[in-house]
Amino acid sequence: MNRTTNILLIEDDKSICSFITTALSGNGYHITSAYTGKEGLSLASTDLPDIILLDLGLPDIDGCQVLKQMRDWSDIPIIVISARVNEDDKVLALDFGADDYVTKPFGPAELMARIRTCLRRRHFSASGRSYSASGLEIDFDKHMVLLDGNEVHLTQIEYQLLSLLAEQSGRVLTYGYIMNAIWGPYMDSNNQILRVNMANIRRKIEKNPARPQYVFTEIGIGYRMRENESN
Ligand code: CA
C-alpha cells in the first residue's frame, strides 16, 4: 500500500541537490536527479515520477520552458524551486502549469509539506464535490456556502470566485488566471475588479478580513485558499 514516492529533482546546483536528496530520502522518498533541463525532460518521460521539483535557473534551458514542454504531454505535479525573488517568474511558472513553488533558501520541513499537499491534492481532486475547512462549507452542486452552519449570501461573481479558489484549494492561483477564468480574456488586465470582489467575499466569510483564515493573499502573485479538509 505504502509505495515509495518517486521524485525527480531537476537542479544544477549540486549542493542543493545533495541537501534535498538527503532530506527527502531520509523520509522514505526515492530521488532521481537531473542537472540540466534536457536531462530532466528525458528522465521525466522515461521514469514517470510521482512529482517533479524543478529549479528555474538551469544551465541549458530556462526552467519555465522546461515546464511548458512538460505540460505539453504530462500532468505530473511540479513544484518549482526558485532562487529568484522576482514575483514575475513565479507568476509565469504558475501560469505555465506549476502546482506550487518554494523560494530558496527553504528548509526540509517546508519542502516536505509542499510535496505532501501537492500529492494529496492530486489524489482527491476528482472526488470532492464539496469544500470544508474550519467552519466554512461549500456545496458545489447546490451552489451553497455556509459559515458555521449559516448560509452566506454571495453575488454570482463572488460565488464563482470563491468556488474557483476552493476547487483548487491549497494551490496559488495567479491574478491573471483568476481574471481569465471569471471575466474572460478580454477584460482589462487591471485587477481592481478582482480586489473589490475579494474584499466583499472576505467581509462575508472572514471573522477578521484583515487577517484572513480562508483566502490568503500571495503578495504580487495571487490568492491561495486554505486546504480542503472535507476528504
Ligand atoms: Ca540553478
CSV table of C-alpha atoms and ligand atoms in Angstrom, one decimal:
chain,number,residue,atom,x,y,z
A,1,MET,CA,0.0,0.0,0.0
A,2,ASN,CA,2.7,2.5,1.0
A,3,ARG,CA,4.5,2.6,-2.3
A,4,THR,CA,7.6,4.7,-2.4
A,5,THR,CA,7.1,8.1,-3.9
A,6,ASN,CA,9.4,8.8,-6.7
A,7,ILE,CA,10.7,12.3,-7.1
A,8,LEU,CA,12.6,13.8,-10.0
A,9,LEU,CA,14.8,16.7,-9.0
A,10,ILE,CA,15.9,18.9,-11.8
A,11,GLU,CA,18.5,21.3,-10.3
A,12,ASP,CA,22.0,22.2,-11.4
A,13,ASP,CA,23.3,23.3,-8.0
A,14,LYS,CA,24.9,20.1,-6.6
A,15,SER,CA,25.0,21.3,-3.0
A,16,ILE,CA,21.2,21.9,-3.2
A,17,CYS,CA,20.7,18.6,-4.8
A,18,SER,CA,22.5,16.7,-2.1
A,19,PHE,CA,20.7,18.7,0.6
A,20,ILE,CA,17.3,17.8,-0.9
A,21,THR,CA,18.3,14.2,-1.6
A,22,THR,CA,19.5,13.7,2.0
A,23,ALA,CA,16.4,15.4,3.5
A,24,LEU,CA,13.9,13.5,1.3
A,25,SER,CA,15.4,10.1,1.2
A,26,GLY,CA,15.6,10.1,5.0
A,27,ASN,CA,11.9,10.4,4.8
A,28,GLY,CA,11.2,7.5,2.5
A,29,TYR,CA,11.2,9.3,-0.8
A,30,HIS,CA,13.2,8.0,-3.7
A,31,ILE,CA,15.0,10.8,-5.6
A,32,THR,CA,16.4,10.8,-9.1
A,33,SER,CA,18.5,13.9,-10.0
A,34,ALA,CA,19.0,15.7,-13.3
A,35,TYR,CA,21.4,18.6,-13.6
A,36,THR,CA,20.1,20.1,-16.9
A,37,GLY,CA,16.7,20.8,-18.4
A,38,LYS,CA,17.3,18.4,-21.2
A,39,GLU,CA,18.2,15.5,-18.9
A,40,GLY,CA,15.2,16.4,-16.7
A,41,LEU,CA,12.8,16.2,-19.7
A,42,SER,CA,14.1,12.9,-20.8
A,43,LEU,CA,14.1,11.4,-17.3
A,44,ALA,CA,10.5,12.7,-16.8
A,45,SER,CA,9.3,10.8,-19.8
A,46,THR,CA,11.2,7.6,-19.1
A,47,ASP,CA,10.8,7.4,-15.3
A,48,LEU,CA,7.3,8.9,-14.9
A,49,PRO,CA,8.0,10.3,-11.4
A,50,ASP,CA,5.1,11.0,-9.0
A,51,ILE,CA,6.3,14.5,-8.6
A,52,ILE,CA,8.9,16.8,-10.0
A,53,LEU,CA,11.0,19.5,-8.2
A,54,LEU,CA,12.2,22.0,-10.8
A,55,ASP,CA,14.8,24.7,-10.5
A,56,LEU,CA,14.0,27.7,-12.7
A,57,GLY,CA,17.7,28.7,-13.3
A,58,LEU,CA,19.1,25.8,-15.3
A,59,PRO,CA,22.2,26.0,-17.4
A,60,ASP,CA,20.8,24.8,-20.7
A,61,ILE,CA,17.0,25.5,-21.0
A,62,ASP,CA,15.1,28.1,-18.9
A,63,GLY,CA,13.1,26.3,-16.2
A,64,CYS,CA,9.9,27.9,-17.5
A,65,GLN,CA,10.5,26.4,-20.9
A,66,VAL,CA,11.1,23.0,-19.3
A,67,LEU,CA,7.7,23.4,-17.5
A,68,LYS,CA,6.0,24.4,-20.7
A,69,GLN,CA,7.4,21.4,-22.6
A,70,MET,CA,6.5,19.1,-19.8
A,71,ARG,CA,2.9,20.4,-19.7
A,72,ASP,CA,2.5,19.6,-23.4
A,73,TRP,CA,2.3,15.9,-22.6
A,74,SER,CA,2.2,15.5,-18.8
A,75,ASP,CA,0.1,16.3,-15.8
A,76,ILE,CA,2.8,15.2,-13.2
A,77,PRO,CA,2.7,17.6,-10.2
A,78,ILE,CA,5.5,20.1,-10.4
A,79,ILE,CA,6.9,22.2,-7.6
A,80,VAL,CA,9.2,25.0,-8.8
A,81,ILE,CA,12.3,25.8,-6.8
A,82,SER,CA,13.1,29.4,-7.3
A,83,ALA,CA,16.1,31.4,-6.1
A,84,ARG,CA,14.5,34.4,-7.8
A,85,VAL,CA,12.9,37.0,-5.7
A,86,ASN,CA,11.2,38.3,-8.7
A,87,GLU,CA,7.5,37.6,-8.4
A,88,ASP,CA,7.0,37.7,-12.2
A,89,ASP,CA,9.0,34.4,-12.5
A,90,LYS,CA,6.7,32.7,-10.0
A,91,VAL,CA,3.6,34.0,-11.8
A,92,LEU,CA,5.0,32.8,-15.1
A,93,ALA,CA,5.8,29.4,-13.7
A,94,LEU,CA,2.3,29.1,-12.1
A,95,ASP,CA,0.7,30.2,-15.4
A,96,PHE,CA,2.7,27.6,-17.3
A,97,GLY,CA,1.2,25.0,-15.1
A,98,ALA,CA,3.4,24.6,-12.0
A,99,ASP,CA,1.5,23.4,-9.0
A,100,ASP,CA,3.4,25.3,-6.4
A,101,TYR,CA,6.7,26.9,-5.6
A,102,VAL,CA,9.3,27.2,-2.9
A,103,THR,CA,11.7,30.0,-2.7
A,104,LYS,CA,15.4,29.4,-1.8
A,105,PRO,CA,16.5,29.2,0.9
A,106,PHE,CA,13.9,26.8,2.3
A,107,GLY,CA,14.0,24.1,5.0
A,108,PRO,CA,13.3,20.4,4.5
A,109,ALA,CA,10.0,20.7,6.6
A,110,GLU,CA,8.6,23.3,4.3
A,111,LEU,CA,9.6,21.4,1.2
A,112,MET,CA,8.0,18.2,2.5
A,113,ALA,CA,4.8,20.0,3.5
A,114,ARG,CA,4.5,21.3,-0.1
A,115,ILE,CA,5.1,17.8,-1.5
A,116,ARG,CA,2.5,16.2,0.7
A,117,THR,CA,0.0,18.9,-0.1
A,118,CYS,CA,0.6,18.5,-3.8
A,119,LEU,CA,0.3,14.8,-3.8
A,120,ARG,CA,-2.8,14.8,-1.6
A,121,ARG,CA,-4.5,17.3,-3.9
A,122,ARG,CA,-3.9,15.1,-6.9
A,123,HIS,CA,-5.4,12.1,-5.2
A,124,PHE,CA,-8.5,13.9,-4.1
A,125,SER,CA,-9.1,16.3,-7.0
A,126,ALA,CA,-11.5,14.1,-8.8
A,127,SER,CA,-13.7,13.2,-5.7
A,128,GLY,CA,-14.6,16.4,-4.0
A,129,ARG,CA,-17.9,18.0,-4.7
A,130,SER,CA,-17.7,19.9,-1.5
A,131,TYR,CA,-15.3,22.1,0.4
A,132,SER,CA,-15.0,22.3,4.1
A,133,ALA,CA,-12.4,23.9,6.4
A,134,SER,CA,-12.8,25.3,9.8
A,135,GLY,CA,-16.4,26.3,9.8
A,136,LEU,CA,-16.6,27.2,6.1
A,137,GLU,CA,-18.5,24.8,3.8
A,138,ILE,CA,-19.2,25.0,0.1
A,139,ASP,CA,-21.6,22.6,-1.7
A,140,PHE,CA,-20.6,22.9,-5.3
A,141,ASP,CA,-23.7,21.0,-6.5
A,142,LYS,CA,-26.2,23.2,-4.6
A,143,HIS,CA,-24.1,26.4,-5.1
A,144,MET,CA,-24.4,27.0,-1.4
A,145,VAL,CA,-21.9,28.5,1.1
A,146,LEU,CA,-22.3,28.0,4.8
A,147,LEU,CA,-20.3,29.7,7.6
A,148,ASP,CA,-20.7,28.0,11.0
A,149,GLY,CA,-23.9,26.5,9.7
A,150,ASN,CA,-25.4,29.8,8.5
A,151,GLU,CA,-25.9,30.4,4.8
A,152,VAL,CA,-23.7,33.2,3.3
A,153,HIS,CA,-25.3,35.2,0.6
A,154,LEU,CA,-22.8,35.8,-2.2
A,155,THR,CA,-23.3,37.5,-5.6
A,156,GLN,CA,-22.9,35.3,-8.7
A,157,ILE,CA,-19.4,36.6,-9.3
A,158,GLU,CA,-18.4,36.3,-5.7
A,159,TYR,CA,-19.6,32.7,-5.7
A,160,GLN,CA,-17.7,31.9,-8.9
A,161,LEU,CA,-14.6,33.4,-7.5
A,162,LEU,CA,-14.8,31.6,-4.2
A,163,SER,CA,-15.6,28.2,-5.7
A,164,LEU,CA,-12.8,28.6,-8.3
A,165,LEU,CA,-10.3,29.0,-5.4
A,166,ALA,CA,-12.0,26.3,-3.3
A,167,GLU,CA,-11.9,23.7,-6.1
A,168,GLN,CA,-8.1,24.2,-6.3
A,169,SER,CA,-7.6,24.8,-2.6
A,170,GLY,CA,-4.1,24.8,-1.3
A,171,ARG,CA,-2.8,26.0,-4.7
A,172,VAL,CA,-1.9,29.6,-5.6
A,173,LEU,CA,-4.0,30.9,-8.4
A,174,THR,CA,-2.4,33.9,-10.1
A,175,TYR,CA,-4.3,37.1,-10.7
A,176,GLY,CA,-4.1,36.6,-14.4
A,177,TYR,CA,-5.5,33.0,-14.2
A,178,ILE,CA,-8.4,34.1,-12.0
A,179,MET,CA,-9.2,37.2,-14.1
A,180,ASN,CA,-9.3,35.0,-17.2
A,181,ALA,CA,-11.4,32.3,-15.6
A,182,ILE,CA,-14.0,34.6,-14.2
A,183,TRP,CA,-14.1,37.6,-16.5
A,184,GLY,CA,-12.6,36.1,-19.7
A,185,PRO,CA,-9.6,37.1,-21.8
A,186,TYR,CA,-11.0,40.5,-22.9
A,187,MET,CA,-11.3,42.0,-19.5
A,188,ASP,CA,-9.0,44.9,-18.7
A,189,SER,CA,-5.9,43.4,-17.1
A,190,ASN,CA,-6.1,45.7,-14.1
A,191,ASN,CA,-7.0,43.7,-11.1
A,192,GLN,CA,-9.2,46.2,-9.4
A,193,ILE,CA,-12.4,44.4,-10.0
A,194,LEU,CA,-10.9,41.2,-8.5
A,195,ARG,CA,-9.7,43.1,-5.4
A,196,VAL,CA,-13.1,44.6,-4.9
A,197,ASN,CA,-14.8,41.3,-5.2
A,198,MET,CA,-12.3,39.6,-2.9
A,199,ALA,CA,-12.8,42.4,-0.3
A,200,ASN,CA,-16.5,41.7,-0.4
A,201,ILE,CA,-16.1,38.0,0.0
A,202,ARG,CA,-13.7,38.5,2.9
A,203,ARG,CA,-16.2,40.8,4.6
A,204,LYS,CA,-18.8,38.0,4.3
A,205,ILE,CA,-16.8,34.9,5.3
A,206,GLU,CA,-13.8,36.1,7.4
A,207,LYS,CA,-14.1,36.9,11.0
A,208,ASN,CA,-11.3,39.4,10.6
A,209,PRO,CA,-10.9,40.4,7.0
A,210,ALA,CA,-7.5,41.9,7.7
A,211,ARG,CA,-6.2,38.6,8.9
A,212,PRO,CA,-8.0,36.1,6.7
A,213,GLN,CA,-8.3,32.4,7.6
A,214,TYR,CA,-9.7,31.1,4.4
A,215,VAL,CA,-8.4,33.1,1.4
A,216,PHE,CA,-4.8,34.1,1.7
A,217,THR,CA,-3.1,36.8,-0.4
A,218,GLU,CA,0.2,35.8,-2.0
A,219,ILE,CA,1.5,39.3,-2.5
A,220,GLY,CA,2.3,40.2,-6.1
A,221,ILE,CA,1.1,36.7,-7.3
A,222,GLY,CA,-2.4,35.9,-6.5
A,223,TYR,CA,-4.6,34.1,-3.9
A,224,ARG,CA,-4.4,30.7,-2.2
A,225,MET,CA,-7.4,29.1,-0.4
A,226,ARG,CA,-7.0,27.2,2.8
A,227,GLU,CA,-6.8,23.5,2.0
A,228,ASN,CA,-10.0,21.5,1.8
A,229,GLU,CA,-10.4,19.2,4.8
A,230,SER,CA,-13.6,17.5,3.6
A,231,ASN,CA,-11.9,14.4,2.3
B,1,CA,CA,20.1,26.8,-10.6
